[in-house]
């Protein structure tokens, strides 16, 4: 079965500093998608960044970047220059190519301190 | 683009009652998804539609749950004979194509007393 594991229930970072959130997954597929979603207190899940498994280059979106290690099945999210508005739950998710179903991890709560 | 809207935002019901939630996707999106999220967990897939066709259902979706998307526009999720274990947030999302980028609503928080 395909699973997603986020081993850090909570993380904290000082404003303007950098933080890395961990995610590992289990799959026997060679092609798939990986995502990081942010869920602020408003509850609306927002896509932060997406990675296609066949692409070796790590995805980047402004202050957000990933470290995708396919062999290790690891997909960490790095947030640079952290801002107060980054405080939220962050969910890692996996999607195989043959279905539209996302499989989510249990999330990491990120606190940002001024 | 008004985003995905869900109604109601909160619903409190007594065990055994039926409830219905509504989701209005982004208008040009042909795919619509329902997920359930319990406290401390990530969202779990329930079902999805392409236009009006329901293409996949999770085993989590017992026979007390039914979802529809008439005419491929809004969708409803009905839970019959609610149980306390149904208490959760029900999230709706839509996508213009194959799930590569989902746009989520703010969810309906269900509390079964």
Coordinates of N, CA and C in Angstrom, one line a residue:
Chain A
X1 N 0.8 -1.2 0.0 CA 0.0 0.0 0.0 C 0.9 1.2 0.0
X2 N 0.4 2.3 -0.7 CA 1.1 3.5 -0.7 C 0.8 4.3 0.5
X3 N 1.9 4.8 1.2 CA 1.7 5.6 2.4 C 2.6 6.8 2.4
X4 N 2.2 7.8 3.2 CA 3.0 9.0 3.3 C 3.2 9.2 4.8
X5 N 4.5 9.5 5.2 CA 4.8 9.7 6.6 C 5.4 11.0 6.9
X6 N 4.9 11.7 7.8 CA 5.4 13.0 8.2 C 5.8 12.8 9.7
X7 N 7.0 12.7 10.0 CA 7.5 12.3 11.4 C 7.5 13.5 12.4
X8 N 7.3 14.7 11.9 CA 7.4 15.9 12.8 C 6.0 16.4 13.0
X9 N 5.4 16.1 14.1 CA 4.1 16.7 14.4 C 4.1 18.2 14.5
X10 N 5.2 18.8 15.0 CA 5.3 20.2 15.2 C 6.7 20.7 14.9
X11 N 6.8 21.9 14.3 CA 8.1 22.5 14.1 C 7.9 24.0 14.4
X12 N 9.0 24.6 14.8 CA 8.9 26.1 15.0 C 10.1 26.7 14.4
X13 N 10.0 28.0 14.0 CA 11.1 28.7 13.3 C 10.9 30.2 13.7
X14 N 12.0 30.9 13.7 CA 12.1 32.3 14.0 C 11.8 33.0 12.6
X15 N 11.1 34.1 12.7 CA 10.9 34.9 11.5 C 12.2 35.2 10.8
X16 N 12.2 35.1 9.4 CA 13.3 35.3 8.6 C 14.3 34.1 8.5
X17 N 14.1 33.1 9.4 CA 15.0 32.0 9.3 C 14.5 30.9 8.4
X18 N 15.2 29.8 8.2 CA 14.9 28.7 7.3 C 14.5 27.5 8.1
X19 N 13.5 26.8 7.6 CA 13.0 25.6 8.3 C 12.8 24.5 7.2
X20 N 13.0 23.3 7.6 CA 12.8 22.1 6.7 C 11.8 21.2 7.3
X21 N 10.8 20.8 6.5 CA 9.8 19.9 7.0 C 10.0 18.6 6.2
X22 N 10.0 17.4 6.9 CA 10.3 16.1 6.4 C 9.1 15.4 5.9
X23 N 9.3 14.6 4.9 CA 8.2 13.7 4.4 C 8.9 12.5 3.7
X24 N 8.4 11.3 4.1 CA 8.8 10.1 3.3 C 7.6 9.4 2.9
X25 N 7.7 8.6 1.8 CA 6.6 7.9 1.3 C 7.0 6.5 0.8
X26 N 6.0 5.7 0.6 CA 6.3 4.3 0.2 C 5.5 4.0 -1.0
X27 N 6.1 3.6 -2.1 CA 5.5 3.2 -3.3 C 6.4 2.3 -4.1
X28 N 5.7 1.5 -5.0 CA 6.5 0.6 -5.9 C 6.4 1.2 -7.3
X29 N 5.7 2.3 -7.5 CA 5.6 3.0 -8.8 C 6.9 3.8 -9.1
X30 N 7.2 4.0 -10.4 CA 8.3 4.7 -10.8 C 8.0 6.2 -11.1
X31 N 6.7 6.4 -11.5 CA 6.3 7.7 -11.9 C 5.1 8.1 -11.0
X32 N 5.1 9.3 -10.5 CA 4.0 9.8 -9.6 C 4.2 11.2 -9.4
X33 N 3.3 11.8 -8.7 CA 3.4 13.2 -8.3 C 3.5 13.3 -6.7
X34 N 4.2 14.4 -6.3 CA 4.3 14.7 -4.9 C 4.0 16.1 -4.7
X35 N 3.3 16.4 -3.6 CA 2.8 17.8 -3.3 C 3.1 18.2 -1.9
X36 N 3.2 19.4 -1.6 CA 3.1 20.0 -0.3 C 1.9 21.0 -0.3
X37 N 1.0 20.8 0.6 CA -0.2 21.6 0.8 C -0.1 22.3 2.2
X38 N -0.6 23.6 2.2 CA -0.6 24.4 3.4 C -2.1 24.5 3.8
X39 N -2.4 24.3 5.1 CA -3.7 24.5 5.6 C -3.7 25.5 6.8
X40 N -4.0 26.7 6.5 CA -4.0 27.8 7.6 C -5.3 27.6 8.5
X41 N -5.4 28.4 9.5 CA -6.6 28.3 10.4 C -7.9 28.4 9.6
X42 N -7.9 29.1 8.5 CA -9.1 29.2 7.7 C -9.6 27.9 7.1
X43 N -8.7 26.9 7.2 CA -9.0 25.5 6.8 C -8.9 25.2 5.3
X44 N -8.7 26.2 4.5 CA -8.7 26.0 3.1 C -7.3 25.5 2.7
X45 N -7.2 24.3 2.2 CA -5.9 23.7 1.7 C -5.4 24.5 0.5
X46 N -4.1 24.9 0.5 CA -3.6 25.6 -0.6 C -2.3 24.9 -1.1
X47 N -2.2 24.7 -2.4 CA -1.0 24.0 -2.9 C 0.2 24.9 -2.8
X48 N 1.2 24.4 -2.2 CA 2.5 25.2 -2.1 C 3.4 24.9 -3.2
X49 N 3.6 23.6 -3.5 CA 4.6 23.2 -4.5 C 4.3 21.7 -5.0
X50 N 4.7 21.4 -6.2 CA 4.5 20.1 -6.8 C 5.7 19.6 -7.5
X51 N 5.9 18.3 -7.4 CA 7.1 17.7 -8.0 C 6.7 16.5 -8.8
X52 N 7.1 16.4 -10.1 CA 6.9 15.2 -10.8 C 8.1 14.3 -10.6
X53 N 7.8 13.0 -10.4 CA 8.9 12.1 -10.0 C 9.9 11.9 -11.1
X54 N 9.5 12.0 -12.4 CA 10.4 11.8 -13.5 C 11.4 13.0 -13.7
X55 N 11.1 14.1 -13.0 CA 12.0 15.2 -13.1 C 13.1 15.2 -12.0
X56 N 14.3 15.2 -12.4 CA 15.4 15.2 -11.4 C 15.5 16.5 -10.7
X57 N 15.2 17.6 -11.4 CA 15.4 18.9 -10.8 C 14.4 19.2 -9.7
X58 N 14.9 19.7 -8.6 CA 14.0 20.0 -7.5 C 13.1 21.2 -7.8
X59 N 11.8 21.1 -7.5 CA 10.9 22.2 -7.7 C 11.2 23.3 -6.7
X60 N 10.9 24.6 -7.2 CA 11.1 25.8 -6.4 C 9.9 26.7 -6.8
X61 N 9.4 27.3 -5.7 CA 8.3 28.4 -5.8 C 8.7 29.5 -4.9
X62 N 9.4 30.5 -5.4 CA 9.7 31.6 -4.5 C 10.5 31.2 -3.3
X63 N 10.0 31.4 -2.1 CA 10.7 31.0 -0.9 C 10.6 29.5 -0.5
X64 N 9.9 28.8 -1.3 CA 9.6 27.3 -1.0 C 10.4 26.5 -2.0
X65 N 11.1 25.5 -1.5 CA 11.8 24.6 -2.4 C 11.7 23.2 -1.8
X66 N 12.0 22.2 -2.6 CA 11.9 20.8 -2.1 C 13.3 20.2 -2.4
X67 N 13.5 19.1 -1.5 CA 14.7 18.3 -1.7 C 14.1 16.9 -2.0
X68 N 14.0 16.5 -3.3 CA 13.4 15.3 -3.7 C 14.5 14.2 -3.9
X69 N 14.5 13.2 -3.1 CA 15.4 12.1 -3.1 C 14.6 10.8 -3.5
X70 N 14.6 10.5 -4.8 CA 13.7 9.5 -5.3 C 14.1 8.1 -4.7
X71 N 15.4 7.8 -4.7 CA 15.8 6.5 -4.2 C 15.5 6.3 -2.7
X72 N 15.6 7.4 -2.0 CA 15.3 7.3 -0.6 C 13.9 7.5 -0.3
X73 N 13.1 7.8 -1.3 CA 11.6 8.1 -1.2 C 11.4 9.2 -0.1
X74 N 12.1 10.3 -0.3 CA 12.1 11.4 0.6 C 11.8 12.7 -0.1
X75 N 10.9 13.5 0.5 CA 10.4 14.7 -0.2 C 10.3 15.8 0.9
X76 N 11.4 16.5 1.2 CA 11.3 17.5 2.2 C 11.0 18.9 1.6
X77 N 10.4 19.8 2.4 CA 10.1 21.1 2.1 C 10.9 22.1 2.8
X78 N 11.6 23.0 2.1 CA 12.4 24.0 2.8 C 11.7 25.4 2.6
X79 N 11.5 26.1 3.7 CA 10.9 27.4 3.7 C 12.0 28.4 4.1
X80 N 12.4 29.2 3.2 CA 13.4 30.2 3.4 C 12.8 31.6 3.8
X81 N 13.5 32.4 4.6 CA 13.0 33.7 5.0 C 11.6 33.6 5.5
X82 N 11.4 32.7 6.5 CA 10.1 32.4 7.1 C 9.3 33.7 7.5
X83 N 8.0 33.7 7.2 CA 7.2 34.9 7.5 C 6.1 34.4 8.5
X84 N 5.5 35.3 9.2 CA 4.4 35.0 10.2 C 3.3 34.3 9.5
X85 N 3.0 34.7 8.2 CA 1.9 34.1 7.5 C 2.2 32.7 7.0
X86 N 3.4 32.2 7.2 CA 3.7 30.8 6.9 C 3.2 29.8 8.0
X87 N 2.8 30.4 9.1 CA 2.3 29.5 10.2 C 1.0 28.8 9.7
X88 N 1.1 27.5 9.8 CA -0.1 26.6 9.3 C 0.3 25.2 9.5
X89 N -0.7 24.3 9.2 CA -0.4 22.9 9.0 C 0.1 22.7 7.6
X90 N 1.1 21.8 7.5 CA 1.6 21.5 6.2 C 1.5 20.0 6.0
X91 N 0.9 19.7 4.8 CA 0.6 18.3 4.5 C 1.4 17.9 3.2
X92 N 2.1 16.8 3.3 CA 2.8 16.2 2.2 C 1.8 15.2 1.5
X93 N 1.7 15.1 0.2 CA 0.8 14.2 -0.4 C 1.4 13.6 -1.6
X94 N 0.9 12.4 -1.9 CA 1.4 11.6 -3.0 C 0.2 11.2 -4.0
X95 N 0.5 11.2 -5.3 CA -0.5 10.9 -6.2 C 0.1 10.0 -7.3
X96 N -0.4 8.7 -7.4 CA 0.0 7.9 -8.5 C -0.5 8.4 -9.8
X97 N 0.1 7.9 -10.9 CA -0.4 8.4 -12.2 C -1.7 7.8 -12.6
X98 N -2.1 6.6 -12.1 CA -3.3 6.0 -12.6 C -4.5 6.3 -11.9
X99 N -4.5 7.2 -11.0 CA -5.7 7.6 -10.2 C -5.6 9.1 -9.9
X100 N -6.8 9.7 -9.6 CA -6.8 11.1 -9.2 C -6.8 11.3 -7.7
X101 N -6.6 10.2 -7.0 CA -6.6 10.2 -5.5 C -5.3 10.6 -4.9
X102 N -5.4 11.6 -4.0 CA -4.2 12.1 -3.3 C -4.2 11.3 -2.0
X103 N -3.0 10.9 -1.6 CA -2.7 10.2 -0.3 C -1.9 11.2 0.5
X104 N -2.5 11.6 1.7 CA -1.9 12.6 2.5 C -1.2 12.0 3.7
X105 N -0.1 12.7 4.2 CA 0.4 12.4 5.5 C -0.4 13.0 6.6
X106 N 0.1 12.9 7.8 CA -0.7 13.4 9.0 C -0.4 14.8 9.3
X107 N 0.5 15.4 8.6 CA 0.7 16.9 8.7 C 1.8 17.3 9.8
X108 N 2.3 18.5 9.5 CA 3.3 19.1 10.5 C 2.8 20.5 10.8
X109 N 2.6 20.8 12.0 CA 2.2 22.2 12.4 C 3.4 23.0 12.5
X110 N 3.4 24.1 11.7 CA 4.6 25.0 11.8 C 4.2 26.3 12.5
X111 N 5.0 26.6 13.5 CA 4.8 27.9 14.2 C 5.9 28.8 13.8
X112 N 5.6 30.1 13.6 CA 6.6 31.1 13.3 C 6.6 32.1 14.4
X113 N 7.8 32.3 15.0 CA 7.9 33.3 16.1 C 8.6 34.6 15.6
X114 N 8.0 35.7 16.0 CA 8.7 37.0 15.6 C 10.0 37.2 16.3
Chain B
X1 N -12.9 34.1 -10.9 CA -12.7 32.9 -10.2 C -13.0 33.1 -8.7
X2 N -14.2 32.6 -8.3 CA -14.7 32.8 -7.0 C -14.2 31.7 -6.0
X3 N -13.5 30.7 -6.5 CA -13.0 29.6 -5.7 C -14.1 28.5 -5.5
X4 N -13.7 27.5 -4.7 CA -14.6 26.4 -4.4 C -15.4 26.8 -3.1
X5 N -16.7 26.7 -3.2 CA -17.4 27.1 -2.0 C -18.2 25.9 -1.4
X6 N -18.3 25.8 -0.1 CA -19.0 24.7 0.5 C -20.0 25.3 1.5
X7 N -21.1 24.6 1.6 CA -22.2 25.0 2.5 C -22.8 23.8 3.1
X8 N -23.1 23.8 4.4 CA -22.8 24.9 5.4 C -21.3 24.8 5.8
X9 N -20.9 25.8 6.6 CA -19.5 25.8 7.1 C -19.5 24.9 8.3
X10 N -20.5 24.9 9.1 CA -20.6 24.0 10.3 C -22.0 23.4 10.3
X11 N -22.0 22.1 10.8 CA -23.3 21.4 10.9 C -23.2 20.6 12.2
X12 N -24.2 20.8 13.1 CA -24.3 20.0 14.3 C -25.6 19.2 14.1
X13 N -25.5 17.9 14.4 CA -26.7 17.1 14.2 C -26.7 16.0 15.3
X14 N -27.9 15.4 15.4 CA -28.0 14.3 16.4 C -27.8 13.0 15.7
X15 N -27.3 12.0 16.4 CA -27.0 10.7 15.9 C -28.3 10.2 15.3
X16 N -28.2 9.6 14.1 CA -29.4 9.0 13.5 C -30.0 9.9 12.4
X17 N -29.7 11.2 12.5 CA -30.3 12.1 11.5 C -29.5 12.1 10.2
X18 N -30.1 12.5 9.1 CA -29.5 12.6 7.8 C -29.0 14.1 7.6
X19 N -27.8 14.2 7.0 CA -27.3 15.5 6.6 C -26.9 15.5 5.2
X20 N -26.9 16.7 4.6 CA -26.5 16.9 3.2 C -25.6 18.1 3.1
X21 N -24.5 18.0 2.5 CA -23.5 19.1 2.2 C -23.5 19.4 0.7
X22 N -23.2 20.7 0.5 CA -23.1 21.1 -0.9 C -21.7 21.7 -1.2
X23 N -21.3 21.4 -2.5 CA -20.0 22.0 -2.9 C -20.3 22.6 -4.3
X24 N -19.8 23.8 -4.5 CA -19.8 24.5 -5.8 C -18.4 24.6 -6.2
X25 N -18.0 23.9 -7.3 CA -16.6 24.0 -7.7 C -16.3 25.2 -8.5
X26 N -15.1 25.5 -8.9 CA -14.7 26.5 -9.8 C -15.4 26.2 -11.1
X27 N -16.0 27.1 -11.8 CA -16.9 26.9 -12.8 C -16.4 26.1 -14.0
X28 N -15.1 26.3 -14.4 CA -14.6 25.6 -15.6 C -13.9 24.3 -15.2
X29 N -14.0 23.9 -14.0 CA -13.3 22.6 -13.5 C -14.3 21.5 -13.8
X30 N -13.8 20.4 -14.4 CA -14.7 19.3 -14.7 C -14.5 18.2 -13.6
X31 N -13.5 18.3 -12.8 CA -13.3 17.2 -11.8 C -13.6 17.8 -10.4
X32 N -14.3 17.0 -9.6 CA -14.7 17.4 -8.3 C -14.4 16.2 -7.3
X33 N -13.9 16.6 -6.2 CA -13.4 15.6 -5.2 C -14.0 15.8 -3.8
X34 N -14.3 14.8 -3.1 CA -14.6 14.9 -1.7 C -13.6 14.1 -0.8
X35 N -13.1 14.8 0.2 CA -12.2 14.2 1.2 C -12.8 14.4 2.6
X36 N -12.4 13.6 3.5 CA -12.8 13.7 4.9 C -11.5 13.9 5.7
X37 N -11.6 14.8 6.7 CA -10.4 15.0 7.6 C -10.8 15.0 9.0
X38 N -10.2 14.1 9.8 CA -10.5 14.0 11.2 C -9.4 14.7 12.0
X39 N -9.6 15.0 13.2 CA -8.6 15.8 14.0 C -7.3 15.1 14.1
X40 N -6.2 15.8 13.7 CA -4.9 15.3 13.8 C -4.5 14.4 12.6
X41 N -5.3 14.4 11.6 CA -5.0 13.5 10.5 C -5.0 14.3 9.2
X42 N -4.4 13.8 8.2 CA -4.5 14.4 6.9 C -5.9 14.0 6.2
X43 N -6.2 14.7 5.2 CA -7.5 14.4 4.5 C -7.4 13.0 3.9
X44 N -8.6 12.3 3.9 CA -8.7 11.0 3.3 C -9.7 11.1 2.1
X45 N -9.3 10.5 1.0 CA -10.1 10.5 -0.2 C -11.4 9.7 0.0
X46 N -12.5 10.3 -0.4 CA -13.8 9.7 -0.4 C -14.3 9.3 -1.8
X47 N -14.3 10.3 -2.7 CA -14.8 10.0 -4.0 C -14.5 11.1 -5.0
X48 N -14.6 10.9 -6.3 CA -14.4 12.0 -7.2 C -15.3 11.8 -8.5
X49 N -15.6 12.9 -9.1 CA -16.4 12.9 -10.3 C -15.6 13.6 -11.4
X50 N -15.8 13.1 -12.6 CA -15.4 13.8 -13.8 C -16.8 14.2 -14.5
X51 N -17.0 15.4 -14.6 CA -18.3 15.9 -15.0 C -19.4 15.3 -14.1
X52 N -20.4 14.6 -14.6 CA -21.4 14.0 -13.8 C -21.1 12.6 -13.4
X53 N -20.1 12.0 -13.9 CA -19.8 10.6 -13.7 C -18.9 10.4 -12.4
X54 N -19.4 9.6 -11.5 CA -18.6 9.2 -10.3 C -17.6 8.2 -10.7
X55 N -16.3 8.5 -10.7 CA -15.3 7.6 -11.3 C -14.6 6.7 -10.2
X56 N -14.6 7.1 -9.0 CA -13.9 6.3 -8.0 C -14.5 6.6 -6.6
X57 N -14.7 5.5 -5.9 CA -15.2 5.6 -4.5 C -14.3 4.9 -3.6
X58 N -14.0 5.5 -2.4 CA -13.2 4.8 -1.4 C -14.0 3.8 -0.6
X59 N -13.3 2.8 -0.1 CA -14.0 1.9 0.8 C -14.5 2.6 2.1
X60 N -14.0 3.8 2.3 CA -14.4 4.6 3.5 C -15.9 5.0 3.3
X61 N -16.3 5.1 2.0 CA -17.6 5.6 1.7 C -18.6 4.4 1.8
X62 N -19.2 4.3 3.1 CA -20.1 3.2 3.3 C -21.4 3.4 2.6
X63 N -22.3 2.5 2.7 CA -23.6 2.6 2.0 C -24.5 3.7 2.7
X64 N -24.0 4.3 3.8 CA -24.8 5.4 4.3 C -24.4 6.7 3.6
X65 N -23.3 6.7 2.9 CA -22.9 7.9 2.2 C -23.3 7.8 0.7
X66 N -23.7 8.9 0.2 CA -24.0 9.0 -1.2 C -23.6 10.4 -1.7
X67 N -23.0 10.4 -2.9 CA -22.6 11.7 -3.5 C -23.1 11.7 -4.9
X68 N -23.5 13.0 -5.3 CA -24.0 13.2 -6.6 C -23.5 14.4 -7.2
X69 N -23.5 14.5 -8.5 CA -23.1 15.7 -9.2 C -23.9 15.9 -10.4
X70 N -25.2 16.2 -10.2 CA -26.1 16.3 -11.4 C -25.6 17.4 -12.4
X71 N -25.6 17.1 -13.6 CA -25.3 18.0 -14.7 C -23.8 18.5 -14.6
X72 N -23.0 17.8 -13.8 CA -21.6 18.1 -13.8 C -21.3 19.5 -13.2
X73 N -22.2 20.0 -12.4 CA -21.9 21.3 -11.8 C -21.6 21.2 -10.3
X74 N -22.6 21.6 -9.4 CA -22.4 21.4 -8.0 C -22.5 20.0 -7.6
X75 N -22.0 19.7 -6.4 CA -22.1 18.3 -5.9 C -22.7 18.3 -4.5
X76 N -23.4 17.2 -4.2 CA -23.9 17.1 -2.8 C -23.4 15.8 -2.2
X77 N -23.1 15.8 -0.9 CA -22.7 14.6 -0.2 C -23.7 14.4 0.9
X78 N -24.4 13.3 0.9 CA -25.4 13.0 1.9 C -24.9 11.9 2.8
X79 N -25.1 12.0 4.1 CA -24.8 11.0 5.1 C -26.2 10.6 5.7
X80 N -26.6 9.4 5.6 CA -27.8 8.9 6.3 C -27.5 8.3 7.6
X81 N -28.4 8.4 8.5 CA -28.3 7.8 9.8 C -26.9 8.0 10.4
X82 N -26.6 9.3 10.6 CA -25.3 9.7 11.1 C -24.9 9.0 12.4
X83 N -23.6 8.8 12.5 CA -23.0 8.1 13.7 C -22.0 9.1 14.2
X84 N -21.6 8.9 15.5 CA -20.6 9.8 16.1 C -19.3 9.8 15.3
X85 N -19.0 8.6 14.8 CA -17.7 8.5 14.0 C -17.7 9.2 12.7
X86 N -18.8 9.8 12.3 CA -18.9 10.6 11.1 C -18.4 12.0 11.4
X87 N -18.3 12.4 12.6 CA -17.8 13.7 13.0 C -16.4 13.9 12.4
X88 N -16.3 15.0 11.5 CA -15.1 15.2 10.8 C -15.3 16.5 10.0
X89 N -14.3 16.9 9.3 CA -14.4 18.0 8.3 C -14.5 17.4 7.0
X90 N -15.4 17.8 6.2 CA -15.6 17.3 4.8 C -15.2 18.3 3.9
X91 N -14.1 18.0 3.1 CA -13.5 18.9 2.2 C -13.9 18.6 0.8
X92 N -14.2 19.6 0.0 CA -14.4 19.5 -1.4 C -13.3 20.2 -2.2
X93 N -12.9 19.6 -3.3 CA -11.9 20.2 -4.2 C -12.3 20.1 -5.6
X94 N -11.8 21.0 -6.5 CA -12.0 20.8 -7.9 C -10.7 21.0 -8.6
X95 N -10.7 20.5 -9.9 CA -9.5 20.5 -10.7 C -9.9 20.6 -12.1
X96 N -9.1 21.3 -12.9 CA -9.4 21.4 -14.3 C -9.1 20.2 -15.1
X97 N -8.3 19.3 -14.6 CA -8.0 18.1 -15.2 C -7.5 17.1 -14.2
X98 N -6.6 16.2 -14.6 CA -6.3 15.0 -13.8 C -5.6 15.2 -12.4
X99 N -6.2 16.0 -11.5 CA -5.8 16.0 -10.1 C -4.4 16.5 -9.9
X100 N -3.8 17.2 -11.0 CA -2.4 17.7 -10.8 C -2.4 18.9 -9.9
X101 N -3.5 19.7 -9.9 CA -3.6 20.8 -9.0 C -5.0 20.9 -8.5
X102 N -5.2 20.7 -7.2 CA -6.5 20.7 -6.7 C -6.7 22.1 -6.0
X103 N -7.9 22.6 -6.1 CA -8.3 23.8 -5.4 C -9.4 23.4 -4.4
X104 N -9.1 23.6 -3.1 CA -10.0 23.2 -2.1 C -10.9 24.3 -1.6
X105 N -12.1 23.9 -1.1 CA -12.9 24.8 -0.3 C -12.5 24.8 1.1
X106 N -13.3 25.5 1.9 CA -12.9 25.7 3.3 C -13.6 24.6 4.2
X107 N -14.3 23.7 3.6 CA -14.8 22.5 4.3 C -16.1 22.8 5.1
X108 N -16.8 21.7 5.4 CA -17.9 21.6 6.3 C -17.5 20.8 7.5
X109 N -17.6 21.4 8.6 CA -17.3 20.7 9.9 C -18.6 20.1 10.4
X110 N -18.6 18.8 10.5 CA -19.8 18.1 11.0 C -19.5 17.6 12.4
X111 N -20.4 17.8 13.3 CA -20.4 17.3 14.7 C -21.7 16.5 14.9
X112 N -21.5 15.2 15.2 CA -22.6 14.4 15.5 C -22.7 14.1 17.0
X113 N -23.8 14.5 17.6 CA -23.9 14.4 19.1 C -24.6 13.2 19.5

